[in-house]
CSV table of C-alpha atoms in Angstrom, one decimal:
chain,number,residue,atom,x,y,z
A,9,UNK,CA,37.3,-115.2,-254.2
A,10,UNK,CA,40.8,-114.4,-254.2
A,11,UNK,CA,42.8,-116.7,-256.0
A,12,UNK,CA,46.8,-117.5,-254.5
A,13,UNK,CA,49.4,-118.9,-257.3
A,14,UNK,CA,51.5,-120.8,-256.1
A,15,UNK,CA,55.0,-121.8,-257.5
A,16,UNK,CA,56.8,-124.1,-258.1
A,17,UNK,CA,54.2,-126.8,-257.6
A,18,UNK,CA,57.1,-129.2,-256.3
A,19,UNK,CA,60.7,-128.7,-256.4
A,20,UNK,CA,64.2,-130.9,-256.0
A,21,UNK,CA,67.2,-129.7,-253.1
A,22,UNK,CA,69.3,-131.2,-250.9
A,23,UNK,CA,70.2,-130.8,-247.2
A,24,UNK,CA,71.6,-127.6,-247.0
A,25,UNK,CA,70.3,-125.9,-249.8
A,26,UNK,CA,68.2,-122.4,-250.2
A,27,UNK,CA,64.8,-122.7,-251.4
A,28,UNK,CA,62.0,-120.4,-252.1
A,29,UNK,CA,58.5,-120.9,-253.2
A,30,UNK,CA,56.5,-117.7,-254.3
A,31,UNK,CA,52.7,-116.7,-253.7
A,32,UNK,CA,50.9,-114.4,-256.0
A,33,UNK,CA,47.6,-113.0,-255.1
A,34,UNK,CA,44.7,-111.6,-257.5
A,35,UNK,CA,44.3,-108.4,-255.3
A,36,UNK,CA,45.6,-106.7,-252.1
A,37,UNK,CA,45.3,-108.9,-249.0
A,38,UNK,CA,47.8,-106.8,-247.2
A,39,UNK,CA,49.9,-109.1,-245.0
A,40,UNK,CA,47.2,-111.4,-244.5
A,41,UNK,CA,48.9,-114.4,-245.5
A,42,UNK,CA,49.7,-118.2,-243.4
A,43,UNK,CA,52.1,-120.1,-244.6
A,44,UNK,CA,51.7,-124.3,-243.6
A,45,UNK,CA,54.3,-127.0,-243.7
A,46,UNK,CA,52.6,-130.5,-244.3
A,47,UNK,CA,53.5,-133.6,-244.0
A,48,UNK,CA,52.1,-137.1,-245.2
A,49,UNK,CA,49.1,-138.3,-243.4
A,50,UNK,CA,49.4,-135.0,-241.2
A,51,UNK,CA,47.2,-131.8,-241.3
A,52,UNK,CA,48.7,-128.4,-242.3
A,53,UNK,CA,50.9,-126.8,-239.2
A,54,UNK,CA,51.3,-123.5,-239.4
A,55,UNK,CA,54.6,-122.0,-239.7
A,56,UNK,CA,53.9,-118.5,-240.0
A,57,UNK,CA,51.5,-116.0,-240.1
A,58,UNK,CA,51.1,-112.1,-241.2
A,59,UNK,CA,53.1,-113.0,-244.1
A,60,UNK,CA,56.4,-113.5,-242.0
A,61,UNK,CA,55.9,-114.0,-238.4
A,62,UNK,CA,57.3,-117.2,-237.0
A,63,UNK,CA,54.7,-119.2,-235.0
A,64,UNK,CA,56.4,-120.3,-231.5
A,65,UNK,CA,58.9,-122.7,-232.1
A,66,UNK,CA,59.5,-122.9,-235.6
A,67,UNK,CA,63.3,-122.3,-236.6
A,68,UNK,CA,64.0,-119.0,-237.7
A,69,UNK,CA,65.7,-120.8,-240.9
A,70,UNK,CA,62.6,-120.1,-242.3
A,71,UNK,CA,61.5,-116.7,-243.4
A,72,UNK,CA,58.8,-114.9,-245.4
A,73,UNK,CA,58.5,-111.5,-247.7
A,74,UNK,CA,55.9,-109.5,-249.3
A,75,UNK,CA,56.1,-107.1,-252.0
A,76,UNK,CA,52.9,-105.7,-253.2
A,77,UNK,CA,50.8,-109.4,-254.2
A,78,UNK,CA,53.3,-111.4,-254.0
A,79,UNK,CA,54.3,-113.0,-251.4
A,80,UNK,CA,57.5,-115.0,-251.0
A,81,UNK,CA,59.0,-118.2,-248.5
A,82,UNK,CA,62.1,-118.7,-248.0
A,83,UNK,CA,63.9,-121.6,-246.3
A,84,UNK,CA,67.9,-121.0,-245.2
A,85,UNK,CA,70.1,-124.2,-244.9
A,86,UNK,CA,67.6,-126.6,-245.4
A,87,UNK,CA,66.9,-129.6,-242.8
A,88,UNK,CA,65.8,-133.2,-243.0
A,89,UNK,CA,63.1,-132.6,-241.5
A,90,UNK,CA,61.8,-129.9,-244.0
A,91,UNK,CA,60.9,-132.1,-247.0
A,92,UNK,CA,57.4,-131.6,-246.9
A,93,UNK,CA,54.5,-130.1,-248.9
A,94,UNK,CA,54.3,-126.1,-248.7
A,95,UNK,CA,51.0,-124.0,-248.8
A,96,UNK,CA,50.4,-120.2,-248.5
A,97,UNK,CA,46.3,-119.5,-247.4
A,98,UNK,CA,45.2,-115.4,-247.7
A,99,UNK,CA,42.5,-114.4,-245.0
A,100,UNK,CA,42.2,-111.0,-245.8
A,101,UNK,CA,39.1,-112.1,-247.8
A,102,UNK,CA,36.4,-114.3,-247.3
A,103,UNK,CA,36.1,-117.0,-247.8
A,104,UNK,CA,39.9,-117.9,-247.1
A,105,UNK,CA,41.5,-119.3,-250.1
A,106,UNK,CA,44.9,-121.5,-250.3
A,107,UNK,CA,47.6,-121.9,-253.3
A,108,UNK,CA,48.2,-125.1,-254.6
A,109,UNK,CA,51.1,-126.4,-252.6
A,110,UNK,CA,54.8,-126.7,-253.1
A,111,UNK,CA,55.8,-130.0,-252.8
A,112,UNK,CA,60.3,-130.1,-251.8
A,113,UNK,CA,61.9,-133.5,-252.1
A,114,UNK,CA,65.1,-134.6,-252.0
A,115,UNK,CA,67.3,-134.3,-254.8
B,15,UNK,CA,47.3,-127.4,-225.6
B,16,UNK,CA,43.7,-127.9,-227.7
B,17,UNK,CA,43.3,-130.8,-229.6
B,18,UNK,CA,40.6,-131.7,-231.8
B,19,UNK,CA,39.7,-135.2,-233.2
B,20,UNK,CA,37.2,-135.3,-236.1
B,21,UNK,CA,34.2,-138.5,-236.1
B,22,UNK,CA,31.8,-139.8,-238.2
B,23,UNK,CA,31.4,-141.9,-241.0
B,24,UNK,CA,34.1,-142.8,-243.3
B,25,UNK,CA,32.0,-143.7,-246.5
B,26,UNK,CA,28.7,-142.1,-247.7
B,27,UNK,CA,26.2,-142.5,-250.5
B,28,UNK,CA,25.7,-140.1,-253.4
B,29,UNK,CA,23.1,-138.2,-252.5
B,30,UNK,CA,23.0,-138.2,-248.9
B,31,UNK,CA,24.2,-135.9,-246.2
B,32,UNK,CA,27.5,-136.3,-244.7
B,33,UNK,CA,27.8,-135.5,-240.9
B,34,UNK,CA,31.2,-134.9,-239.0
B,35,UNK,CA,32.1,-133.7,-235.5
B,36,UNK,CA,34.8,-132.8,-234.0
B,37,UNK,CA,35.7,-133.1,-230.2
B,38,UNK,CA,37.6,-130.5,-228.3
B,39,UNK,CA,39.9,-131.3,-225.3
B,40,UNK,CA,42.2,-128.8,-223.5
B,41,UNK,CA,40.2,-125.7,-223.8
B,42,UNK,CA,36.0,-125.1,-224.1
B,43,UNK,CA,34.9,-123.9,-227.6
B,44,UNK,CA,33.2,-121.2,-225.7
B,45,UNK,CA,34.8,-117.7,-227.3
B,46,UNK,CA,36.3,-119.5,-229.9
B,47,UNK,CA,35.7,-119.5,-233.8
B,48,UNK,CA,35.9,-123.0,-235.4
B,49,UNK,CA,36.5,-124.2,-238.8
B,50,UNK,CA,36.2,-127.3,-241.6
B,51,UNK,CA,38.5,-127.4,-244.0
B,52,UNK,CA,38.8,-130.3,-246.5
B,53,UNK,CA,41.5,-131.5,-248.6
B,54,UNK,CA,40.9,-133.5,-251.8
B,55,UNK,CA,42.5,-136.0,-253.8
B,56,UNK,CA,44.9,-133.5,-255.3
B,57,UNK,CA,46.1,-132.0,-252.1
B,58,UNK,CA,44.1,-129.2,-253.1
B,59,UNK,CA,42.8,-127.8,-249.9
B,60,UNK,CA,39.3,-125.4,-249.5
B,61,UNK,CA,38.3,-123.6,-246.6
B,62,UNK,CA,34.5,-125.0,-245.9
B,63,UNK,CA,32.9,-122.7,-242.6
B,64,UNK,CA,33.3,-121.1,-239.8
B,65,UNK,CA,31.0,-121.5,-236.7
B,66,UNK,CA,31.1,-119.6,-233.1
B,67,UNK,CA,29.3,-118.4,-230.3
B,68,UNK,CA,30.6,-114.8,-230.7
B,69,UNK,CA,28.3,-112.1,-232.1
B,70,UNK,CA,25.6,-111.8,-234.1
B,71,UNK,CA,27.8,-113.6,-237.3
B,72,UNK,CA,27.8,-116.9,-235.7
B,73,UNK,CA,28.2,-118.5,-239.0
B,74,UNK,CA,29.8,-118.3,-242.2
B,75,UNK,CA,30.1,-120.6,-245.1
B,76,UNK,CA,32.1,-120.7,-248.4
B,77,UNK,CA,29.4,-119.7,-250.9
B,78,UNK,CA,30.8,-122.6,-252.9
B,79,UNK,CA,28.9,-124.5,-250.5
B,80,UNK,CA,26.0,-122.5,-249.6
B,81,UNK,CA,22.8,-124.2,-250.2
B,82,UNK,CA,24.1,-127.5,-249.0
B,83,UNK,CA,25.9,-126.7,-246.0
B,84,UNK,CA,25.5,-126.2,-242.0
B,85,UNK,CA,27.7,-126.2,-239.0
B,86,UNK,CA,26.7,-126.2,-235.3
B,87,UNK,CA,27.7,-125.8,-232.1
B,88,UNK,CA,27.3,-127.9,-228.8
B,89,UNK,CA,28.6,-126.3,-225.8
B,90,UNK,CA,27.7,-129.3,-223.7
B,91,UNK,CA,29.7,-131.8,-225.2
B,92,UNK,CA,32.7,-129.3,-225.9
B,93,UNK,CA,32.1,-130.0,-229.7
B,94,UNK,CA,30.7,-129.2,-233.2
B,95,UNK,CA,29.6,-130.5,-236.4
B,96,UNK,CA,29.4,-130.2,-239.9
B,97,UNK,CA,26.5,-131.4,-242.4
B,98,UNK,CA,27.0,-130.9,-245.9
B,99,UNK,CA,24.3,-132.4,-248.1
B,100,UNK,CA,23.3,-133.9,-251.3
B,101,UNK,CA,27.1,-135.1,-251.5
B,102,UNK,CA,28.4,-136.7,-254.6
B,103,UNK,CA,31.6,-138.2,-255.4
B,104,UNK,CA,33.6,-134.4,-255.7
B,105,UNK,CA,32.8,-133.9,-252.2
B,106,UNK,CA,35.5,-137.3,-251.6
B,107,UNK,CA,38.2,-136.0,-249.1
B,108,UNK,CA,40.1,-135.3,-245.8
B,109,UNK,CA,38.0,-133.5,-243.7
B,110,UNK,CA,40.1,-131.9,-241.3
B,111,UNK,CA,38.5,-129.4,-237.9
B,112,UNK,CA,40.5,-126.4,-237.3
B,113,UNK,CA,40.8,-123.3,-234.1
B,114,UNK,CA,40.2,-120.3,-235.9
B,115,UNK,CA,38.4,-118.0,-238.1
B,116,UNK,CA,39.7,-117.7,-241.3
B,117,UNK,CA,43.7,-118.4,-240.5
B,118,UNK,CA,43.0,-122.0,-238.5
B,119,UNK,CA,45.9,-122.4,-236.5
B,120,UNK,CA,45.4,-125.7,-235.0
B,121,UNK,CA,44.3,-128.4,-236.7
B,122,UNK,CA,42.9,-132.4,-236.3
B,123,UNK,CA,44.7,-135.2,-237.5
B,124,UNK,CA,41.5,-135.4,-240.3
B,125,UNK,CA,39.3,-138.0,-241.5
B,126,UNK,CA,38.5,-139.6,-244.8
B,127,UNK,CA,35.3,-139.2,-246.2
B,128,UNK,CA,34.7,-141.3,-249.3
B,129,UNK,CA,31.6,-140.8,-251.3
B,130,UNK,CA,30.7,-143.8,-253.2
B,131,UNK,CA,27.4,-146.3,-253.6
């Protein structure tokens, strides 16, 4: 399986702020990475796909990067509304395989 | 716009097989490939299955789980289900049903499966 390190598992910022949370994978998966935005009692909702592709609708405060493995997520001017829990998922390989989650809070 | 709503019990014994469905609305599942994913108590989230009616690879299951595992479709009802058996206490989570392959993009709200005697 390919594993996906995630980090920070959880970080602190305020409205405003820049923040950016970093997946590393154990071998090549090409662009093949989603990244999810989840919220308490919710499911995952993607936010963006192909490693930094905006799914319709979501804010283009939010951005994405890949250099070789590792992967990178990016948030500009952060909102209320963004204090959530943040997971990157490969699907290069199967079976698809997630990173541990970053969880933002307010600081 | 699809949405899915996941069914079934919410607590199970050790040892027996837990069985989920989800029920599409908006679209037919015809064409389509359709997932499990769970999430534990950690957050920690693992892709379980696919299942579809395309092509001769109607099935695939995270070999984590193979063995223990089965998904199906019903084309009548516009749903599908999983089984997973011989469950035990680690199999405790949200079991969410997801649209696509191996990047689901959307998602049910999830139900809680607790396995406990």
């Amino acid at each position: 399986d390919v594993h996906m390190t995630q980090s920070p598992s959880s970080l602190s910022a305020s409205v405003g702020d820049t923040i950016t949370i970093t997946c590393q994978a154990s071998q090549d998966i090409v662009n093949s990475l989603n990244w999810f935005q989840q919220k308490p009692g919710k499911p995952p909702k993607l936010l963006m796909y192909g490693a930094s592709i905006l799914e319709t609708g979501v804010p283009s405060r939010f951005s994405g990067r890949v250099a070789g493995t590792v992967f990178t997520f990016t948030i500009n001017g952060l909102q209320p509304e963004d204090f959530a829990t943040y997971f990157c998922q490969q699907y290069d390989n199967l079976p698809p395989t997630f990173g541990g989650g970053t969880r933002v809070e307010v600081k | 716009q699809v949405q899915l709503q996941e069914s079934g019990p919410g607590l199970v014994k050790p040892s027996e097989t837990l069985s989920l469905t989800c029920r599409v609305s908006g679209d037919s599942i015809k064409s389509f490939y359709w997932s499990w994913i769970r999430q534990f108590p950690g957050k920690r989230l693992e892709w379980m299955g696919y299942v579809s009616d395309i092509g001769p690879g109607r099935s695939n299951y995270n070999p984590s789980l193979r063995g223990r595992i089965s998904m199906s479709l019903d084309t009548s009802k516009n749903q599908f289900s999983l089984n997973l058996a011989s469950v035990t206490t680690a199999d405790t989570a949200v079991y969410f049903c997801a649209r696509g392959k191996a990047s689901p993009y959307e998602w049910g709200p999830g139900t809680l499966v607790t396995v406990s005697s």
